[in-house]
Coordinates of N, CA and C in Angstrom, one line a residue:
M1 N -23.2 -7.2 -17.6 CA -22.8 -7.8 -18.7 C -23.1 -9.1 -18.5
K2 N -24.0 -9.6 -19.7 CA -24.8 -11.0 -19.8 C -23.9 -12.2 -20.4
L3 N -23.5 -13.0 -20.2 CA -22.7 -14.2 -20.7 C -23.4 -15.1 -21.6
T4 N -23.6 -14.9 -23.0 CA -24.5 -15.8 -23.6 C -23.9 -17.0 -24.1
E5 N -24.2 -17.7 -24.7 CA -23.5 -18.8 -25.5 C -22.9 -18.6 -26.8
D6 N -23.6 -17.4 -27.3 CA -22.6 -17.3 -28.5 C -21.7 -16.1 -28.7
S7 N -21.7 -15.2 -27.2 CA -20.9 -14.4 -27.3 C -19.4 -14.4 -27.2
P8 N -18.6 -13.4 -28.1 CA -17.3 -13.9 -28.1 C -16.6 -13.6 -26.4
L9 N -15.4 -14.3 -26.3 CA -15.2 -14.1 -24.9 C -13.6 -13.7 -24.8
R10 N -13.4 -13.2 -23.7 CA -11.8 -12.3 -23.7 C -11.4 -14.1 -23.0
T11 N -12.3 -14.4 -22.4 CA -11.7 -15.7 -21.6 C -11.6 -17.1 -21.8
S12 N -10.3 -17.7 -22.5 CA -10.4 -18.9 -23.3 C -10.2 -20.1 -22.4
A13 N -9.7 -19.7 -21.0 CA -9.3 -20.7 -20.3 C -9.4 -20.6 -18.7
V14 N -9.7 -21.4 -17.7 CA -10.3 -21.0 -16.1 C -9.5 -21.9 -15.7
G15 N -8.9 -21.8 -14.6 CA -8.0 -22.8 -13.7 C -8.1 -22.1 -12.4
V16 N -8.2 -23.5 -11.8 CA -8.3 -23.3 -10.2 C -7.3 -23.9 -9.4
V17 N -7.0 -23.4 -8.6 CA -5.7 -24.1 -7.9 C -6.6 -24.2 -6.3
L18 N -6.3 -25.6 -6.1 CA -6.8 -26.2 -4.7 C -5.5 -26.5 -3.8
P19 N -5.1 -25.6 -2.8 CA -3.8 -26.2 -1.9 C -4.5 -27.3 -0.8
V20 N -4.1 -28.5 -0.4 CA -4.6 -29.3 0.5 C -3.5 -29.7 1.5
H21 N -4.0 -29.4 2.6 CA -2.6 -29.7 3.5 C -3.7 -30.3 4.9
N22 N -3.6 -31.7 5.0 CA -4.2 -32.8 6.0 C -5.9 -32.2 6.1
E23 N -6.5 -32.3 5.4 CA -7.9 -31.7 4.9 C -9.0 -32.7 5.0
E24 N -8.6 -34.1 5.5 CA -9.5 -34.9 5.0 C -11.2 -34.9 5.9
E25 N -11.2 -34.1 6.6 CA -12.8 -33.7 7.2 C -13.5 -32.7 6.3
L26 N -12.7 -32.2 5.6 CA -13.5 -31.1 4.8 C -12.9 -30.8 3.4
V27 N -12.2 -31.8 2.8 CA -11.8 -31.5 1.6 C -12.8 -32.3 0.4
Q28 N -13.7 -33.2 0.8 CA -15.0 -33.6 -0.1 C -15.8 -32.7 -0.1
R29 N -16.4 -32.1 0.7 CA -17.0 -30.8 0.5 C -16.9 -29.7 -0.4
A30 N -15.5 -29.5 -0.5 CA -14.6 -28.5 -1.1 C -14.5 -29.0 -2.8
L31 N -14.4 -30.2 -2.8 CA -14.5 -30.8 -4.0 C -15.6 -30.4 -5.0
T32 N -16.6 -31.3 -4.0 CA -18.1 -31.0 -4.4 C -18.4 -29.7 -5.1
S33 N -18.4 -28.9 -4.2 CA -18.6 -27.3 -4.3 C -18.2 -27.1 -5.8
L34 N -16.8 -27.3 -6.1 CA -16.2 -26.9 -6.8 C -16.7 -27.9 -8.3
D35 N -17.1 -28.6 -8.3 CA -17.8 -29.6 -9.3 C -19.0 -28.6 -9.7
D36 N -19.7 -28.2 -8.7 CA -21.1 -27.7 -8.9 C -20.4 -26.0 -9.9
A37 N -19.5 -25.5 -9.5 CA -18.7 -24.1 -9.8 C -18.5 -24.6 -11.5
F38 N -17.6 -25.4 -11.5 CA -17.4 -25.5 -12.9 C -18.7 -25.9 -13.9
S39 N -19.7 -26.8 -13.2 CA -20.5 -27.0 -14.0 C -21.4 -25.7 -14.7
A40 N -21.3 -24.6 -14.2 CA -21.9 -23.4 -14.7 C -21.2 -23.1 -15.8
L41 N -19.7 -23.5 -16.5 CA -19.2 -22.8 -17.2 C -19.2 -23.7 -18.3
K42 N -19.3 -25.1 -18.0 CA -19.2 -26.3 -19.1 C -20.5 -25.8 -20.1
G43 N -20.1 -26.5 -21.3 CA -20.7 -26.1 -22.9 C -20.2 -24.9 -23.5
R44 N -19.4 -24.2 -22.7 CA -18.9 -23.1 -23.3 C -17.4 -23.3 -24.0
E45 N -17.0 -22.6 -25.1 CA -15.7 -23.1 -25.3 C -14.6 -22.3 -24.6
I46 N -14.2 -22.7 -23.3 CA -13.5 -22.4 -22.4 C -12.8 -23.8 -21.7
D47 N -11.6 -23.6 -21.7 CA -10.8 -24.7 -21.2 C -11.0 -24.7 -20.1
L48 N -11.4 -25.7 -19.2 CA -11.5 -25.7 -17.7 C -10.7 -26.8 -17.3
R49 N -9.4 -26.6 -16.0 CA -8.9 -27.3 -15.5 C -8.8 -26.9 -14.1
I50 N -8.2 -28.0 -13.2 CA -8.0 -27.5 -12.0 C -6.7 -28.4 -11.3
V51 N -5.9 -27.7 -10.7 CA -4.8 -28.5 -10.3 C -4.8 -28.5 -8.6
V52 N -5.2 -29.4 -7.9 CA -5.0 -29.9 -6.8 C -3.3 -30.4 -6.1
V53 N -3.0 -29.2 -5.2 CA -2.0 -29.2 -4.9 C -1.7 -29.8 -3.2
L54 N -1.2 -31.4 -3.4 CA -0.9 -31.9 -1.7 C 0.0 -31.3 -0.9
D55 N 0.1 -30.6 -0.4 CA 0.8 -30.0 0.2 C 1.5 -30.7 1.8
S56 N 2.5 -31.6 2.0 CA 2.9 -32.1 3.4 C 1.7 -33.0 4.1
C57 N 0.8 -34.0 3.0 CA -0.4 -34.4 3.9 C 0.1 -35.9 4.1
S58 N -0.2 -35.8 5.2 CA -0.1 -37.2 6.1 C -1.5 -38.1 6.5
D59 N -2.7 -37.4 5.7 CA -3.9 -38.1 6.4 C -4.4 -38.6 5.1
N60 N -5.5 -39.0 5.3 CA -6.5 -39.4 4.2 C -6.9 -38.6 3.0
S61 N -6.2 -37.5 3.2 CA -6.7 -36.3 2.0 C -6.3 -36.7 0.7
V62 N -4.9 -37.3 0.7 CA -4.1 -38.1 -0.9 C -5.2 -38.9 -1.1
T63 N -5.8 -40.0 -0.6 CA -7.0 -40.7 -1.2 C -8.0 -40.1 -1.9
M64 N -8.6 -39.3 -0.7 CA -9.9 -38.6 -1.4 C -9.8 -37.9 -2.5
V65 N -8.8 -37.0 -2.7 CA -8.5 -36.3 -3.7 C -8.1 -37.4 -5.2
E66 N -7.5 -38.3 -4.7 CA -7.2 -39.3 -6.0 C -8.3 -39.5 -6.3
E67 N -9.3 -40.2 -5.3 CA -10.5 -40.7 -6.1 C -11.5 -39.7 -6.9
W68 N -11.4 -38.6 -6.4 CA -12.4 -37.5 -6.9 C -11.7 -37.1 -8.4
V69 N -10.1 -37.3 -8.6 CA -9.6 -37.1 -9.8 C -10.0 -38.5 -10.9
R70 N -10.1 -39.3 -10.2 CA -10.2 -40.4 -10.9 C -11.9 -40.5 -11.7
K71 N -12.9 -39.9 -10.4 CA -14.2 -39.6 -11.0 C -14.2 -38.6 -12.3
Q72 N -13.3 -37.7 -12.1 CA -13.1 -36.5 -13.2 C -13.2 -37.2 -14.4
Y73 N -12.3 -38.0 -14.8 CA -11.9 -39.0 -15.8 C -12.9 -40.1 -16.3
R74 N -13.6 -40.8 -15.2 CA -14.6 -41.6 -15.6 C -15.8 -41.0 -16.4
E75 N -16.1 -39.6 -15.9 CA -17.1 -39.2 -16.3 C -17.1 -38.4 -17.7
T76 N -15.8 -38.4 -18.1 CA -15.5 -38.0 -19.2 C -15.8 -36.4 -19.6
N77 N -15.9 -35.8 -18.6 CA -16.7 -34.3 -18.8 C -15.4 -33.6 -19.1
A78 N -15.8 -32.0 -18.9 CA -14.7 -31.4 -19.8 C -13.7 -30.6 -18.6
L79 N -13.8 -30.9 -17.7 CA -12.8 -30.6 -16.5 C -11.5 -31.6 -16.8
L80 N -10.5 -30.8 -16.6 CA -9.2 -31.7 -16.8 C -8.9 -31.7 -15.2
A81 N -8.4 -32.5 -14.3 CA -7.8 -32.2 -13.1 C -6.4 -33.0 -12.9
T82 N -5.6 -32.1 -12.3 CA -4.2 -32.6 -12.0 C -3.9 -32.3 -10.6
I83 N -3.0 -33.7 -10.0 CA -2.8 -33.6 -8.5 C -1.1 -33.3 -8.8
V84 N -0.7 -32.3 -7.9 CA 0.7 -32.4 -7.6 C 1.0 -32.4 -6.4
A85 N 2.5 -32.4 -5.8 CA 2.6 -32.7 -4.9 C 3.8 -31.6 -4.3
C86 N 4.0 -31.5 -3.1 CA 5.3 -30.9 -2.2 C 5.0 -31.1 -0.9
E87 N 6.4 -30.9 -0.2 CA 6.3 -30.7 1.0 C 7.1 -29.5 1.9
A88 N 6.1 -28.4 1.4 CA 6.8 -27.0 2.0 C 5.9 -27.0 3.0
S89 N 4.7 -27.2 3.7 CA 3.8 -26.7 4.6 C 3.7 -25.2 4.5
N90 N 3.8 -24.6 2.9 CA 3.7 -23.5 3.2 C 2.6 -22.7 1.9
V91 N 1.5 -22.4 2.2 CA 0.7 -22.0 1.2 C 0.8 -21.3 -0.1
G92 N 1.9 -20.4 0.3 CA 2.5 -19.5 -0.7 C 3.1 -20.2 -1.8
I93 N 3.9 -21.2 -1.5 CA 4.6 -21.8 -2.2 C 3.6 -23.0 -2.8
A94 N 2.5 -23.6 -2.1 CA 1.3 -24.4 -3.0 C 0.9 -23.5 -4.0
R95 N 0.5 -22.4 -3.5 CA -0.5 -21.9 -4.8 C 0.5 -21.6 -5.5
G96 N 1.5 -20.9 -5.5 CA 2.4 -20.7 -6.7 C 3.0 -22.0 -7.6
L97 N 2.9 -23.2 -6.7 CA 3.2 -24.2 -7.6 C 1.8 -24.7 -8.3
G98 N 0.7 -24.6 -8.1 CA -0.5 -24.5 -8.8 C -0.5 -23.8 -9.9
C99 N -0.3 -22.7 -9.7 CA -0.5 -21.6 -10.6 C 0.9 -22.0 -11.8
T100 N 1.8 -22.2 -11.5 CA 2.9 -22.8 -12.4 C 2.3 -23.8 -13.4
T101 N 1.8 -24.7 -12.8 CA 1.4 -26.3 -13.4 C 0.3 -25.8 -14.1
L102 N -0.6 -24.5 -13.9 CA -1.8 -24.7 -14.9 C -1.4 -24.1 -15.5
L103 N -0.2 -22.7 -15.8 CA 0.3 -22.2 -16.7 C 1.0 -22.9 -17.7
E104 N 1.7 -23.9 -17.0 CA 2.6 -25.0 -18.3 C 1.5 -25.7 -18.6
Q105 N 0.3 -26.0 -18.4 CA -0.9 -26.7 -19.4 C -1.4 -26.0 -20.2
F106 N -1.6 -24.5 -20.0 CA -2.3 -23.3 -20.9 C -1.3 -22.7 -21.6
D107 N -0.1 -23.3 -22.1 CA 1.1 -22.4 -22.6 C 0.8 -22.3 -24.0
H108 N -0.1 -22.9 -24.6 CA -0.4 -22.8 -26.0 C -1.6 -21.3 -26.2
L109 N -1.7 -21.2 -25.1 CA -3.0 -19.9 -25.0 C -2.3 -18.8 -24.6
D110 N -3.0 -17.7 -25.1 CA -2.3 -16.3 -24.6 C -2.4 -15.9 -23.0
P111 N -1.5 -15.6 -22.3 CA -2.1 -15.4 -20.8 C -3.2 -14.6 -20.6
G112 N -3.1 -13.7 -21.2 CA -4.1 -12.5 -21.4 C -5.7 -13.2 -20.9
N113 N -5.6 -14.2 -21.9 CA -7.1 -14.9 -22.0 C -7.3 -16.0 -20.7
I114 N -6.3 -15.9 -19.7 CA -6.3 -16.8 -18.9 C -6.9 -16.3 -17.7
W115 N -8.0 -17.1 -17.2 CA -8.4 -16.7 -15.7 C -7.7 -17.7 -14.3
I116 N -7.3 -17.3 -13.8 CA -7.1 -18.4 -12.5 C -7.8 -17.9 -11.3
A117 N -8.1 -18.8 -10.8 CA -9.0 -18.9 -9.2 C -8.3 -19.4 -8.4
T118 N -8.3 -19.2 -6.9 CA -7.8 -19.9 -5.9 C -8.8 -20.0 -5.0
T119 N -8.8 -21.3 -4.0 CA -9.9 -21.4 -2.8 C -9.1 -22.3 -2.1
D120 N -9.5 -22.6 -1.1 CA -9.1 -23.7 0.0 C -9.8 -24.8 0.1
A121 N -9.0 -25.8 1.1 CA -9.9 -27.2 1.0 C -10.8 -27.3 2.2
D122 N -10.9 -26.4 2.8 CA -11.5 -26.0 3.9 C -13.0 -25.1 3.8
S123 N -13.0 -24.8 2.6 CA -13.9 -24.2 1.9 C -14.8 -24.8 1.3
R124 N -16.3 -24.0 1.1 CA -17.1 -24.3 -0.2 C -17.2 -23.2 -0.9
V125 N -17.1 -23.3 -2.2 CA -17.7 -22.1 -2.8 C -19.0 -22.3 -3.8
P126 N -19.5 -21.1 -3.5 CA -21.0 -21.1 -4.5 C -20.9 -21.6 -5.7
D127 N -22.2 -21.9 -6.2 CA -22.5 -22.7 -7.6 C -22.0 -21.4 -8.9
D128 N -22.3 -20.2 -8.6 CA -21.8 -19.0 -9.7 C -20.5 -18.6 -9.4
W129 N -19.4 -19.3 -8.3 CA -18.4 -18.8 -7.8 C -17.4 -18.4 -9.4
L130 N -17.1 -19.2 -10.5 CA -16.7 -19.1 -11.2 C -17.5 -18.3 -12.6
R131 N -18.6 -18.6 -12.5 CA -19.3 -17.7 -13.7 C -19.1 -16.1 -13.3
M132 N -19.4 -15.6 -11.9 CA -19.6 -14.3 -11.8 C -17.6 -13.8 -12.2
Q133 N -17.0 -14.7 -11.9 CA -15.5 -14.0 -11.8 C -15.1 -13.9 -13.5
V134 N -16.0 -14.9 -14.3 CA -15.7 -15.0 -15.8 C -16.6 -13.6 -16.1
L135 N -17.5 -13.4 -15.6 CA -18.2 -12.0 -16.2 C -17.3 -10.7 -16.1
Q136 N -16.7 -10.6 -14.4 CA -15.9 -9.9 -14.4 C -14.9 -9.8 -15.3
H137 N -14.0 -10.9 -15.8 CA -13.2 -10.9 -16.4 C -13.6 -10.4 -17.9
E138 N -14.5 -10.8 -18.4 CA -14.9 -9.8 -19.9 C -15.4 -8.7 -19.6
S139 N -15.5 -7.9 -18.4 CA -16.0 -6.7 -18.5 C -14.5 -5.8 -18.2
G140 N -13.3 -6.6 -18.0 CA -12.3 -6.0 -18.0 C -11.5 -5.6 -16.9
V141 N -12.1 -6.6 -16.0 CA -11.5 -6.9 -14.6 C -10.0 -7.8 -14.6
D142 N -9.0 -7.5 -13.9 CA -8.1 -8.3 -13.7 C -7.8 -8.8 -12.8
L143 N -8.2 -8.6 -11.5 CA -7.9 -8.9 -9.9 C -9.6 -8.9 -9.6
W144 N -9.8 -10.2 -9.1 CA -11.5 -10.1 -8.5 C -11.0 -10.6 -7.1
C145 N -11.6 -9.9 -6.2 CA -11.6 -10.2 -4.7 C -12.9 -10.6 -3.9
G146 N -13.4 -11.5 -3.6 CA -14.5 -12.1 -2.9 C -14.3 -12.2 -1.5
R147 N -15.7 -12.2 -0.8 CA -15.9 -12.2 0.7 C -16.0 -13.7 1.0
V148 N -15.8 -14.0 2.6 CA -16.1 -15.3 3.1 C -17.5 -15.1 3.9
A149 N -18.0 -16.4 4.4 CA -18.8 -16.6 5.3 C -18.7 -17.5 6.0
V150 N -18.9 -17.9 7.4 CA -19.0 -19.1 8.2 C -20.2 -19.3 8.4
S151 N -20.4 -20.8 8.2 CA -21.6 -21.4 8.6 C -21.8 -22.1 9.7
D152 N -20.5 -22.5 10.5 CA -20.7 -23.0 11.8 C -19.7 -22.5 12.8
W153 N -20.2 -22.3 13.8 CA -19.6 -21.3 14.8 C -19.5 -22.2 16.0
S154 N -19.6 -23.2 16.0 CA -20.0 -24.4 17.1 C -18.3 -24.4 18.0
S155 N -17.1 -24.4 17.3 CA -16.3 -24.7 17.9 C -15.8 -23.3 18.6
R156 N -16.4 -21.9 18.5 CA -16.1 -20.9 19.1 C -17.1 -20.3 20.2
V157 N -16.8 -19.3 21.1 CA -17.7 -18.9 22.0 C -18.5 -18.2 21.6
G158 N -19.7 -17.6 22.2 CA -20.9 -17.4 21.6 C -20.7 -16.0 21.1
E159 N -20.1 -14.9 21.5 CA -20.0 -13.5 21.1 C -18.9 -13.7 19.8
T160 N -18.1 -14.3 19.7 CA -17.3 -14.2 18.4 C -17.8 -14.2 17.5
A161 N -18.8 -14.9 17.0 CA -19.2 -14.5 15.6 C -19.8 -13.4 15.5
A162 N -20.7 -12.7 16.4 CA -21.6 -11.4 16.3 C -20.4 -10.2 16.2
R163 N -19.1 -10.6 17.0 CA -18.0 -9.4 16.9 C -17.3 -9.6 15.6
W164 N -17.0 -10.6 14.9 CA -16.4 -11.1 13.5 C -17.5 -10.2 12.7
Q165 N -18.5 -10.8 12.7 CA -19.5 -10.4 11.6 C -19.6 -8.5 11.5
R166 N -19.3 -7.9 12.8 CA -19.4 -6.4 12.9 C -18.2 -6.0 12.0
E167 N -17.3 -6.5 12.4 CA -16.1 -6.1 12.1 C -15.7 -6.0 10.6
Y168 N -16.2 -7.5 10.3 CA -16.1 -7.6 8.7 C -16.8 -6.9 7.9
E169 N -18.0 -6.6 8.2 CA -18.8 -6.0 7.2 C -18.5 -4.4 7.3
V170 N -17.9 -4.1 8.3 CA -17.4 -2.6 7.9 C -15.9 -2.5 7.2
E171 N -15.5 -3.8 6.9 CA -13.9 -3.8 6.3 C -14.3 -3.6 4.7
S172 N -13.8 -2.7 4.0 CA -14.2 -2.0 2.6 C -13.4 -3.3 1.5
H173 N -12.5 -3.7 2.2 CA -11.7 -4.3 0.9 C -11.0 -5.7 1.4
P174 N -11.8 -6.7 1.8 CA -10.9 -7.9 2.3 C -10.2 -8.4 1.5
I175 N -9.3 -9.4 1.6 CA -8.7 -10.2 0.6 C -8.5 -11.7 1.3
H176 N -9.0 -12.8 0.5 CA -9.0 -14.2 1.3 C -8.4 -14.7 -0.1
G177 N -7.4 -15.4 0.3 CA -6.9 -16.4 -0.8 C -7.8 -17.5 -0.9
T178 N -8.8 -17.6 -0.4 CA -9.8 -18.6 -0.7 C -11.1 -18.5 -1.5
N179 N -11.0 -17.2 -1.8 CA -12.0 -16.3 -2.7 C -11.2 -15.3 -3.8
L180 N -10.2 -15.9 -4.5 CA -9.5 -14.7 -5.3 C -9.6 -15.5 -6.8
G181 N -9.6 -14.4 -7.6 CA -9.2 -14.7 -9.0 C -8.4 -13.8 -9.6
F182 N -7.7 -14.1 -10.7 CA -7.0 -12.8 -11.3 C -6.4 -13.5 -12.7
N183 N -6.2 -12.7 -13.8 CA -6.0 -12.7 -15.3 C -4.3 -13.0 -14.9
A184 N -4.3 -14.1 -15.8 CA -3.0 -14.7 -16.0 C -1.4 -14.1 -16.3
Q185 N -1.8 -13.0 -17.2 CA -1.1 -12.4 -17.9 C -0.3 -11.1 -16.9
I186 N -1.2 -10.4 -16.1 CA -0.8 -9.6 -15.2 C 0.0 -10.3 -13.8
Y187 N -0.7 -11.5 -13.6 CA 0.1 -12.7 -12.5 C 1.4 -12.4 -12.7
L188 N 2.0 -13.0 -14.3 CA 2.8 -13.5 -14.2 C 3.7 -12.0 -14.4
A189 N 3.2 -11.1 -14.8 CA 4.1 -9.7 -14.9 C 4.6 -9.5 -13.1
V190 N 3.8 -9.4 -12.3 CA 4.2 -9.3 -11.2 C 4.7 -10.5 -10.2
G191 N 5.2 -11.3 -11.1 CA 6.3 -12.2 -10.1 C 5.6 -13.5 -9.7
G192 N 4.1 -13.7 -9.6 CA 3.5 -14.3 -9.1 C 3.3 -14.8 -7.5
F193 N 2.6 -15.7 -6.8 CA 2.6 -15.8 -5.5 C 3.9 -15.6 -5.0
N194 N 4.4 -14.8 -3.6 CA 5.6 -14.8 -2.7 C 5.5 -16.4 -2.0
P195 N 6.8 -16.9 -1.8 CA 6.8 -18.1 -1.1 C 6.6 -17.8 0.3
S196 N 5.3 -17.1 0.8 CA 5.0 -16.5 2.2 C 3.9 -17.9 2.9
R197 N 4.3 -18.1 3.9 CA 3.3 -18.9 4.9 C 2.2 -18.1 5.3
V198 N 2.1 -17.2 5.0 CA 1.0 -16.1 5.5 C 0.8 -15.1 5.0
S199 N -0.1 -14.2 4.4 CA -0.4 -13.1 3.7 C 0.0 -12.9 2.4
E200 N 0.3 -14.1 2.0 CA 0.5 -14.4 0.4 C -0.3 -13.7 -0.5
D201 N -1.9 -14.0 0.0 CA -2.8 -13.1 -1.1 C -2.7 -11.7 -0.8
R202 N -2.6 -11.3 0.2 CA -2.5 -9.8 0.1 C -1.0 -9.0 -0.4
E203 N -0.3 -9.7 -0.5 CA 1.2 -9.4 -1.2 C 0.8 -9.7 -2.8
L204 N 0.1 -10.5 -3.1 CA -0.2 -10.4 -4.7 C -1.0 -9.6 -4.7
C205 N -2.2 -9.3 -4.3 CA -3.0 -8.1 -4.6 C -2.0 -7.0 -4.6
A206 N -1.6 -6.7 -3.7 CA -0.7 -5.4 -3.8 C 0.1 -4.9 -4.7
A207 N 0.5 -6.3 -5.5 CA 1.5 -6.1 -6.5 C 0.6 -6.1 -7.6
F208 N -0.7 -6.3 -7.9 CA -1.5 -6.1 -8.9 C -2.0 -4.7 -8.9
E209 N -1.9 -4.1 -7.6 CA -2.8 -2.6 -7.2 C -1.6 -1.9 -7.8
A210 N 0.0 -2.1 -7.4 CA 1.1 -1.4 -7.9 C 1.3 -1.2 -9.2
R211 N 0.7 -2.6 -10.0 CA 0.7 -2.7 -11.3 C -0.2 -1.8 -12.2
G212 N -1.2 -1.1 -11.5 CA -2.4 -0.5 -12.5 C -3.2 -1.6 -12.5
A213 N -3.6 -2.5 -12.0 CA -4.4 -3.5 -12.5 C -6.2 -3.1 -12.0
V214 N -7.1 -3.3 -13.0 CA -8.1 -3.0 -12.5 C -8.9 -4.2 -11.4
I215 N -9.4 -3.9 -10.3 CA -9.6 -4.6 -9.5 C -11.1 -4.3 -9.0
H216 N -11.6 -5.5 -8.7 CA -13.1 -5.8 -8.4 C -13.3 -6.7 -7.1
Y217 N -14.0 -5.8 -6.2 CA -14.1 -6.3 -4.9 C -15.4 -6.6 -4.8
D218 N -16.0 -8.2 -4.4 CA -17.4 -8.5 -4.7 C -17.9 -9.0 -3.3
S219 N -19.1 -8.3 -3.3 CA -19.3 -8.5 -1.6 C -20.5 -9.6 -1.8
S220 N -20.9 -9.8 -2.9 CA -22.3 -10.6 -3.4 C -21.7 -12.2 -3.2
V221 N -20.6 -12.5 -3.6 CA -20.5 -13.9 -3.9 C -19.2 -14.3 -2.6
R222 N -19.8 -15.3 -2.0 CA -19.0 -15.4 -0.5 C -18.9 -17.2 -0.3
V223 N -17.4 -17.6 -0.3 CA -17.3 -18.7 -0.1 C -17.4 -18.8 1.8
V224 N -17.7 -20.3 1.8 CA -17.9 -20.5 3.1 C -16.8 -21.2 3.8
T225 N -16.2 -20.9 4.5 CA -15.0 -21.3 5.5 C -15.4 -21.8 6.6
S226 N -14.3 -22.4 6.9 CA -14.3 -22.6 8.4 C -13.8 -22.1 9.4
A227 N -14.3 -22.1 11.1 CA -14.1 -21.3 12.0 C -13.2 -22.1 12.9
R228 N -12.7 -23.1 12.4 CA -12.2 -23.9 13.4 C -11.0 -23.3 13.8
R229 N -10.4 -24.1 15.3 CA -9.1 -23.5 16.0 C -8.0 -24.1 15.7
D230 N -8.2 -25.1 14.8 CA -6.7 -25.9 14.4 C -6.1 -25.2 13.1
A231 N -5.4 -23.9 13.2 CA -5.2 -23.2 12.1 C -3.9 -24.3 10.9
R232 N -4.3 -24.0 9.8 CA -3.4 -24.6 9.0 C -2.1 -23.7 8.5
A233 N -2.7 -22.4 8.6 CA -1.7 -21.1 8.1 C -1.5 -20.4 9.4
P234 N -0.1 -20.1 9.6 CA 0.1 -19.2 10.8 C -0.5 -17.8 10.5
L235 N -1.1 -17.4 11.6 CA -1.7 -15.7 11.3 C -2.6 -15.6 10.3
G236 N -3.1 -16.5 10.1 CA -4.5 -16.7 9.0 C -5.7 -16.2 9.5
F237 N -6.9 -17.0 9.0 CA -8.0 -16.5 9.4 C -8.7 -17.3 10.7
A238 N -7.7 -18.5 10.8 CA -8.3 -18.9 12.5 C -7.5 -18.1 13.3
H239 N -6.4 -17.9 13.0 CA -5.8 -16.8 14.0 C -6.7 -15.4 14.4
A240 N -6.8 -15.0 13.3 CA -8.0 -13.5 13.4 C -8.8 -13.9 14.1
L241 N -9.9 -14.9 14.0 CA -11.0 -15.5 14.7 C -10.8 -15.6 16.5
T242 N -9.5 -16.1 16.5 CA -8.8 -16.7 18.2 C -8.4 -15.1 18.9
L243 N -7.8 -14.3 18.1 CA -7.8 -13.0 18.6 C -9.2 -12.1 18.9
I244 N -10.2 -12.3 18.3 CA -11.5 -11.9 18.6 C -12.1 -12.5 19.3
E245 N -12.1 -13.7 19.3 CA -12.5 -14.8 20.8 C -11.7 -14.3 21.9
M246 N -10.3 -14.0 22.0 CA -10.1 -13.7 22.8 C -10.4 -12.4 23.5
S247 N -10.6 -11.3 22.8 CA -11.3 -10.0 23.2 C -12.6 -10.1 23.5
V248 N -13.3 -10.9 23.3 CA -14.5 -11.0 23.4 C -14.5 -11.6 25.0
G249 N -13.7 -12.6 25.3 CA -13.7 -13.2 26.5 C -13.2 -12.5 27.5
L250 N -12.3 -11.1 27.2 CA -11.6 -10.5 28.4 C -13.0 -9.3 28.5
G251 N -13.4 -9.0 27.6 CA -14.7 -8.2 27.7 C -15.5 -8.6 28.7
A252 N -16.0 -9.8 28.6 CA -16.8 -10.6 29.4 C -16.6 -10.6 30.7
G253 N -15.2 -10.9 30.7 CA -14.6 -10.8 32.1 C -14.3 -9.7 33.2
N254 N -14.8 -8.6 32.5 CA -14.7 -6.9 33.1 C -15.9 -7.0 33.6

């Protein structure tokens, strides 16, 4: 489907939720990438908003996010940015709070015309991240699941990257909260994100599937994420990489 300036849209609003938990080293890159992704939608009749959820932050992330939000208002562009805070240390709660805040801001709109995307503060989205999701929403998709890529493996042992890549590319339907988008009406119907410290993204997608939602798994639009060892969520991506790294190390020793 071609998205043109004069075509009628199913999508009247796009909101992004970005949870942040002590990400002073990476959050600026995440925010800059979101600037570019939102720019691809500016000029259309779409209400654009972002909610940054500061979850139990004790580092300089707060200052960096606040400065970025002030920059949005100084530039008087079409993006409205909001900061909310919680002390949950829980990504499911943080994502849910961000979505609730967006939906309160969009309460004058039909939820069926609202698209919400989520990513993470250690990740960089591509320029066409939101545009491609809107294209799929326009074609009838209710849930969009993208893949991830890792650009820096310096914190991991040599064979971890190759092993992960082989295993990841044969996975048919990977799900990542850092590269996810969905229709707000169905999000509300399934009860939103569970308050889970891990697998909140998989639980939401399972609820969409049980609801009979139209799901699109996109292998082309990849969010670049971190291969770090210091995990922010238990049993998340960093944990999965550590398990692979351990298996690589054991194999090398045999």
